[in-house]
Structure formats: structure tokens, C-alpha cells
């Protein structure tokens, strides 16, 4: 019963966060419109941080397979601002203590490799 309650709490917290991320993405300030949020990001830094922080291993534990299924759900992340917000969320939840430019670098790699916002 404790495991169920813990899982339910995690799901509820995740759903609340996703709703907040969607709202932030929808109401993003002018500087984050479109791809501008990732312009000039250090892709090599983002790739290194993803590797060092074992992001794929965490995603595999959550969704199985190669972990890329976490990027696919419709409506989950629909704007560059929401994507950057999700990276910030992961950094906070896992206590990675990433600097803002590092969050942007990781987001830029995810944009390039998985999301491809137009």
C-alpha cells in the first residue's frame, strides 16, 4: 500500500508539473520565442552533461526500452520553453545543480535529436 501511495503521489506531482510546464511554455517571455532559446547553445557541453548525468539510464528506468519513449507522448512537451523547463525540472529533482547555460545546452541537444520544433 505504501508503494502505491508513493507512486500515486509521484504521478500527481508529475501531472501538476507538466501542467505548469505547459503554461510556462504558452506564456513564455519574448526572448524564448521559437528556437531563440537554444541559439548559440554549446551542443558539445549538452552532450557531455547528458552522458555524465546518465540521463538515458534514468529514462530507461522510467519508460523501458532505450528510454526514447519518454520523448514521444503527444502533448507532453510542445514548445522550446517547455522543453527547457523540463530539463530544469530534472536538474532540480535530481539535484544536478546545472547552471542556466548548461540547462540550455542540454535542451538544445534534446531539441536537435528528439523534438525538432519548427
Coordinates of N, CA and C in Angstrom, one line a residue:
X1 N 0.8 -1.2 0.0 CA 0.0 0.0 0.0 C 0.9 1.3 0.0
X2 N 2.0 1.2 0.7 CA 2.9 2.4 0.8 C 3.4 2.6 -0.6
X3 N 3.8 1.6 -1.3 CA 4.4 1.8 -2.7 C 3.3 2.4 -3.6
X4 N 2.1 2.0 -3.5 CA 1.0 2.5 -4.3 C 0.8 4.0 -4.0
X5 N 0.8 4.3 -2.7 CA 0.6 5.8 -2.4 C 1.8 6.6 -2.9
X6 N 3.0 6.1 -2.8 CA 4.1 6.8 -3.2 C 4.1 7.0 -4.7
X7 N 3.7 5.9 -5.5 CA 3.6 6.0 -6.9 C 2.5 7.0 -7.3
X8 N 1.4 7.0 -6.6 CA 0.3 7.9 -6.9 C 0.7 9.3 -6.7
X9 N 1.4 9.6 -5.6 CA 1.9 10.9 -5.3 C 2.9 11.4 -6.4
X10 N 3.8 10.5 -6.8 CA 4.7 10.8 -7.9 C 3.9 11.2 -9.2
X11 N 2.9 10.4 -9.5 CA 2.1 10.7 -10.7 C 1.4 12.0 -10.6
X12 N 0.8 12.3 -9.5 CA 0.1 13.5 -9.3 C 1.1 14.7 -9.4
X13 N 2.2 14.6 -8.7 CA 3.2 15.7 -8.8 C 3.7 15.9 -10.2
X14 N 3.9 14.8 -10.9 CA 4.4 14.9 -12.3 C 3.3 15.5 -13.2
X15 N 2.1 15.2 -13.0 CA 1.0 15.8 -13.8 C 0.9 17.3 -13.5
X16 N 1.0 17.7 -12.2 CA 1.0 19.1 -11.9 C 2.2 19.8 -12.5
X17 N 3.3 19.2 -12.5 CA 4.5 19.9 -13.1 C 4.3 20.0 -14.6
X18 N 3.8 19.0 -15.2 CA 3.6 19.1 -16.7 C 2.6 20.2 -17.1
X19 N 1.6 20.3 -16.2 CA 0.6 21.4 -16.5 C 1.3 22.7 -16.3
X20 N 2.1 22.9 -15.3 CA 2.9 24.1 -15.1 C 3.8 24.4 -16.3
X21 N 4.5 23.3 -16.7 CA 5.5 23.5 -17.8 C 4.7 23.9 -19.1
X22 N 3.6 23.4 -19.3 CA 2.8 23.7 -20.5 C 2.4 25.2 -20.4
X23 N 2.0 25.6 -19.2 CA 1.6 27.0 -19.0 C 2.8 28.0 -19.2
X24 N 3.9 27.6 -18.7 CA 5.1 28.4 -18.9 C 5.5 28.5 -20.3
X25 N 5.4 27.4 -21.0 CA 5.7 27.3 -22.4 C 4.8 28.2 -23.2
X26 N 3.5 28.2 -22.9 CA 2.5 29.0 -23.6 C 2.6 30.5 -23.3
X27 N 3.1 30.8 -22.1 CA 3.2 32.2 -21.7 C 4.7 32.6 -21.6
X28 N 5.5 32.0 -22.5 CA 7.0 32.3 -22.4 C 7.3 33.7 -22.8
X29 N 8.2 34.3 -22.1 CA 8.6 35.7 -22.5 C 9.1 35.8 -23.9
X30 N 9.2 37.0 -24.5 CA 9.6 37.2 -25.9 C 10.9 36.6 -26.2
X31 N 11.9 36.6 -25.2 CA 13.2 36.2 -25.5 C 13.3 34.7 -25.8
X32 N 12.2 33.9 -25.4 CA 12.3 32.5 -25.6 C 11.4 32.0 -26.7
X33 N 10.9 32.9 -27.5 CA 10.0 32.5 -28.6 C 10.8 31.7 -29.6
X34 N 10.2 30.7 -30.2 CA 10.8 29.9 -31.2 C 12.0 29.2 -30.7
X35 N 13.0 29.1 -31.6 CA 14.3 28.4 -31.3 C 15.3 29.4 -30.6
X36 N 15.0 30.6 -30.5 CA 15.9 31.6 -30.0 C 16.4 31.2 -28.6
X37 N 15.6 30.4 -27.9 CA 16.0 30.0 -26.6 C 17.3 29.1 -26.6
X38 N 17.5 28.4 -27.7 CA 18.6 27.5 -27.8 C 19.7 28.0 -28.8
X39 N 19.5 29.2 -29.3 CA 20.6 29.7 -30.2 C 21.9 29.9 -29.5
X40 N 22.9 29.5 -30.1 CA 24.3 29.7 -29.5 C 24.6 28.7 -28.4
X41 N 23.7 27.8 -28.2 CA 24.0 26.8 -27.1 C 25.2 25.9 -27.4
X42 N 25.9 25.5 -26.4 CA 27.1 24.7 -26.6 C 26.6 23.2 -26.7
X43 N 26.5 22.7 -27.9 CA 26.0 21.3 -28.1 C 26.9 20.3 -27.5
X44 N 28.2 20.5 -27.6 CA 29.2 19.5 -27.1 C 29.0 19.5 -25.5
X45 N 28.8 20.6 -24.9 CA 28.6 20.6 -23.5 C 27.3 19.9 -23.1
X46 N 26.2 20.1 -23.9 CA 25.0 19.4 -23.6 C 25.1 17.9 -23.8
X47 N 25.8 17.5 -24.8 CA 26.1 16.0 -25.0 C 26.9 15.4 -23.8
X48 N 27.9 16.2 -23.4 CA 28.7 15.7 -22.2 C 27.9 15.6 -21.0
X49 N 27.0 16.6 -20.7 CA 26.2 16.6 -19.5 C 25.2 15.5 -19.5
X50 N 24.6 15.2 -20.7 CA 23.6 14.1 -20.8 C 24.4 12.8 -20.5
X51 N 25.5 12.6 -21.0 CA 26.3 11.4 -20.8 C 26.8 11.3 -19.3
X52 N 27.3 12.4 -18.8 CA 27.8 12.3 -17.4 C 26.7 12.1 -16.3
X53 N 25.6 12.7 -16.6 CA 24.5 12.6 -15.6 C 23.6 11.4 -15.9
X54 N 23.9 10.6 -16.9 CA 23.3 9.3 -17.2 C 21.8 9.5 -17.4
X55 N 21.4 10.5 -18.2 CA 20.0 10.8 -18.4 C 19.3 9.6 -19.1
X56 N 20.0 9.0 -20.0 CA 19.4 7.8 -20.7 C 19.1 6.7 -19.7
X57 N 19.9 6.5 -18.7 CA 19.7 5.4 -17.8 C 18.4 5.7 -16.9
X58 N 18.2 7.0 -16.6 CA 17.0 7.4 -15.8 C 15.8 7.2 -16.7
X59 N 15.9 7.6 -17.9 CA 14.7 7.5 -18.8 C 14.4 6.0 -19.1
X60 N 15.4 5.2 -19.2 CA 15.2 3.7 -19.4 C 14.4 3.2 -18.2
X61 N 14.8 3.6 -17.0 CA 14.2 3.1 -15.8 C 12.7 3.5 -15.8
X62 N 12.4 4.7 -16.3 CA 11.1 5.2 -16.2 C 10.1 4.6 -17.3
X63 N 10.7 4.5 -18.5 CA 9.8 4.1 -19.6 C 10.2 2.7 -20.3
X64 N 11.4 2.2 -20.0 CA 11.8 1.0 -20.6 C 12.4 1.2 -22.0
X65 N 12.7 0.1 -22.6 CA 13.3 0.1 -23.9 C 14.6 0.9 -23.9
X66 N 14.8 1.7 -24.9 CA 16.0 2.5 -25.0 C 15.9 3.9 -24.3
X67 N 14.7 4.1 -23.7 CA 14.4 5.4 -23.0 C 13.9 6.5 -23.8
X68 N 13.9 6.3 -25.1 CA 13.5 7.4 -26.0 C 11.9 7.5 -26.0
X69 N 11.2 6.6 -25.5 CA 9.8 6.7 -25.4 C 9.3 7.8 -24.5
X70 N 10.2 8.3 -23.7 CA 9.8 9.5 -22.8 C 9.6 10.7 -23.7
X71 N 10.2 10.8 -24.9 CA 10.1 11.9 -25.7 C 8.8 11.9 -26.6
X72 N 8.1 10.8 -26.7 CA 7.1 10.6 -27.7 C 5.7 11.0 -27.3
X73 N 5.3 11.0 -26.0 CA 3.8 11.2 -25.7 C 3.3 12.5 -26.3
X74 N 2.2 12.5 -27.0 CA 1.6 13.7 -27.6 C 1.3 14.7 -26.5
X75 N 1.5 15.9 -26.7 CA 1.1 17.0 -25.8 C 2.0 17.1 -24.6
X76 N 3.0 16.3 -24.5 CA 3.8 16.3 -23.3 C 4.7 17.6 -23.3
X77 N 5.5 17.8 -24.3 CA 6.3 19.0 -24.4 C 6.1 19.5 -25.8
X78 N 5.5 20.7 -25.9 CA 5.1 21.2 -27.2 C 5.8 22.5 -27.6
X79 N 6.6 23.0 -26.7 CA 7.3 24.3 -27.1 C 8.8 24.2 -26.6
X80 N 9.7 25.0 -27.2 CA 11.0 25.0 -26.7 C 11.1 25.5 -25.3
X81 N 10.3 26.4 -24.8 CA 10.3 26.8 -23.5 C 9.9 25.7 -22.5
X82 N 8.9 24.9 -22.9 CA 8.5 23.8 -22.0 C 9.6 22.7 -22.0
X83 N 10.3 22.6 -23.1 CA 11.4 21.6 -23.1 C 12.5 22.1 -22.1
X84 N 12.9 23.3 -22.2 CA 13.9 23.8 -21.3 C 13.4 23.7 -19.9
X85 N 12.1 24.0 -19.6 CA 11.6 23.8 -18.3 C 11.7 22.4 -17.8
X86 N 11.5 21.4 -18.7 CA 11.6 20.0 -18.2 C 13.0 19.7 -17.9
X87 N 14.0 20.2 -18.6 CA 15.4 20.0 -18.3 C 15.7 20.6 -16.9
X88 N 15.2 21.8 -16.7 CA 15.4 22.5 -15.4 C 14.7 21.6 -14.3
X89 N 13.6 21.1 -14.5 CA 12.9 20.2 -13.6 C 13.7 19.0 -13.2
X90 N 14.2 18.3 -14.2 CA 15.1 17.2 -14.0 C 16.3 17.6 -13.2
X91 N 16.9 18.7 -13.5 CA 18.1 19.1 -12.8 C 17.8 19.4 -11.3
X92 N 16.6 20.0 -11.1 CA 16.2 20.3 -9.7 C 15.9 19.0 -8.9
X93 N 15.0 18.1 -9.5 CA 14.6 16.9 -8.9 C 15.8 16.0 -8.6
X94 N 16.8 15.9 -9.4 CA 17.9 15.0 -9.2 C 19.1 15.7 -8.6
X95 N 18.9 17.0 -8.2 CA 19.9 17.8 -7.5 C 21.2 17.8 -8.4
X96 N 21.1 18.0 -9.7 CA 22.2 18.1 -10.5 C 23.0 19.4 -10.5
X97 N 22.3 20.5 -10.0 CA 22.8 21.8 -9.8 C 23.4 22.3 -11.1
X98 N 22.7 22.2 -12.2 CA 23.1 22.7 -13.5 C 23.0 24.2 -13.6
X99 N 23.9 24.9 -14.2 CA 23.8 26.3 -14.4 C 22.9 26.6 -15.5
X100 N 22.3 27.8 -15.6 CA 21.3 28.1 -16.7 C 21.9 27.7 -18.1
X101 N 23.1 28.1 -18.4 CA 23.7 27.8 -19.7 C 23.8 26.3 -20.0
X102 N 24.0 25.5 -18.9 CA 24.1 24.1 -19.0 C 22.7 23.5 -19.3
X103 N 21.6 24.0 -18.6 CA 20.3 23.6 -18.9 C 19.9 23.9 -20.4
X104 N 20.3 25.0 -20.8 CA 20.1 25.4 -22.2 C 20.8 24.5 -23.2
X105 N 22.0 24.1 -22.9 CA 22.8 23.2 -23.7 C 22.2 21.9 -23.8
X106 N 21.7 21.3 -22.7 CA 21.1 20.0 -22.7 C 19.8 20.1 -23.5
X107 N 19.0 21.2 -23.3 CA 17.8 21.4 -24.0 C 18.0 21.5 -25.5
X108 N 19.1 22.1 -25.9 CA 19.4 22.3 -27.3 C 19.7 20.9 -28.0
X109 N 20.4 20.0 -27.2 CA 20.7 18.7 -27.8 C 19.4 17.9 -27.9
X110 N 18.6 18.0 -26.9 CA 17.3 17.3 -27.0 C 16.4 17.8 -28.1
X111 N 16.4 19.1 -28.3 CA 15.7 19.7 -29.5 C 16.3 19.2 -30.8
X112 N 17.6 19.1 -30.9 CA 18.2 18.6 -32.1 C 17.9 17.1 -32.4
X113 N 18.0 16.3 -31.3 CA 18.0 14.9 -31.5 C 16.6 14.3 -31.4
X114 N 15.7 14.9 -30.7 CA 14.4 14.3 -30.4 C 13.2 15.1 -30.8
X115 N 13.2 16.4 -30.4 CA 11.9 17.2 -30.6 C 11.8 17.9 -31.9
X116 N 12.8 18.5 -32.4 CA 12.9 19.2 -33.7 C 11.7 20.2 -33.9
X117 N 11.5 21.1 -32.9 CA 10.5 22.1 -33.1 C 10.8 23.0 -34.3
X118 N 9.7 23.4 -35.0 CA 9.9 24.2 -36.2 C 9.7 25.6 -35.9

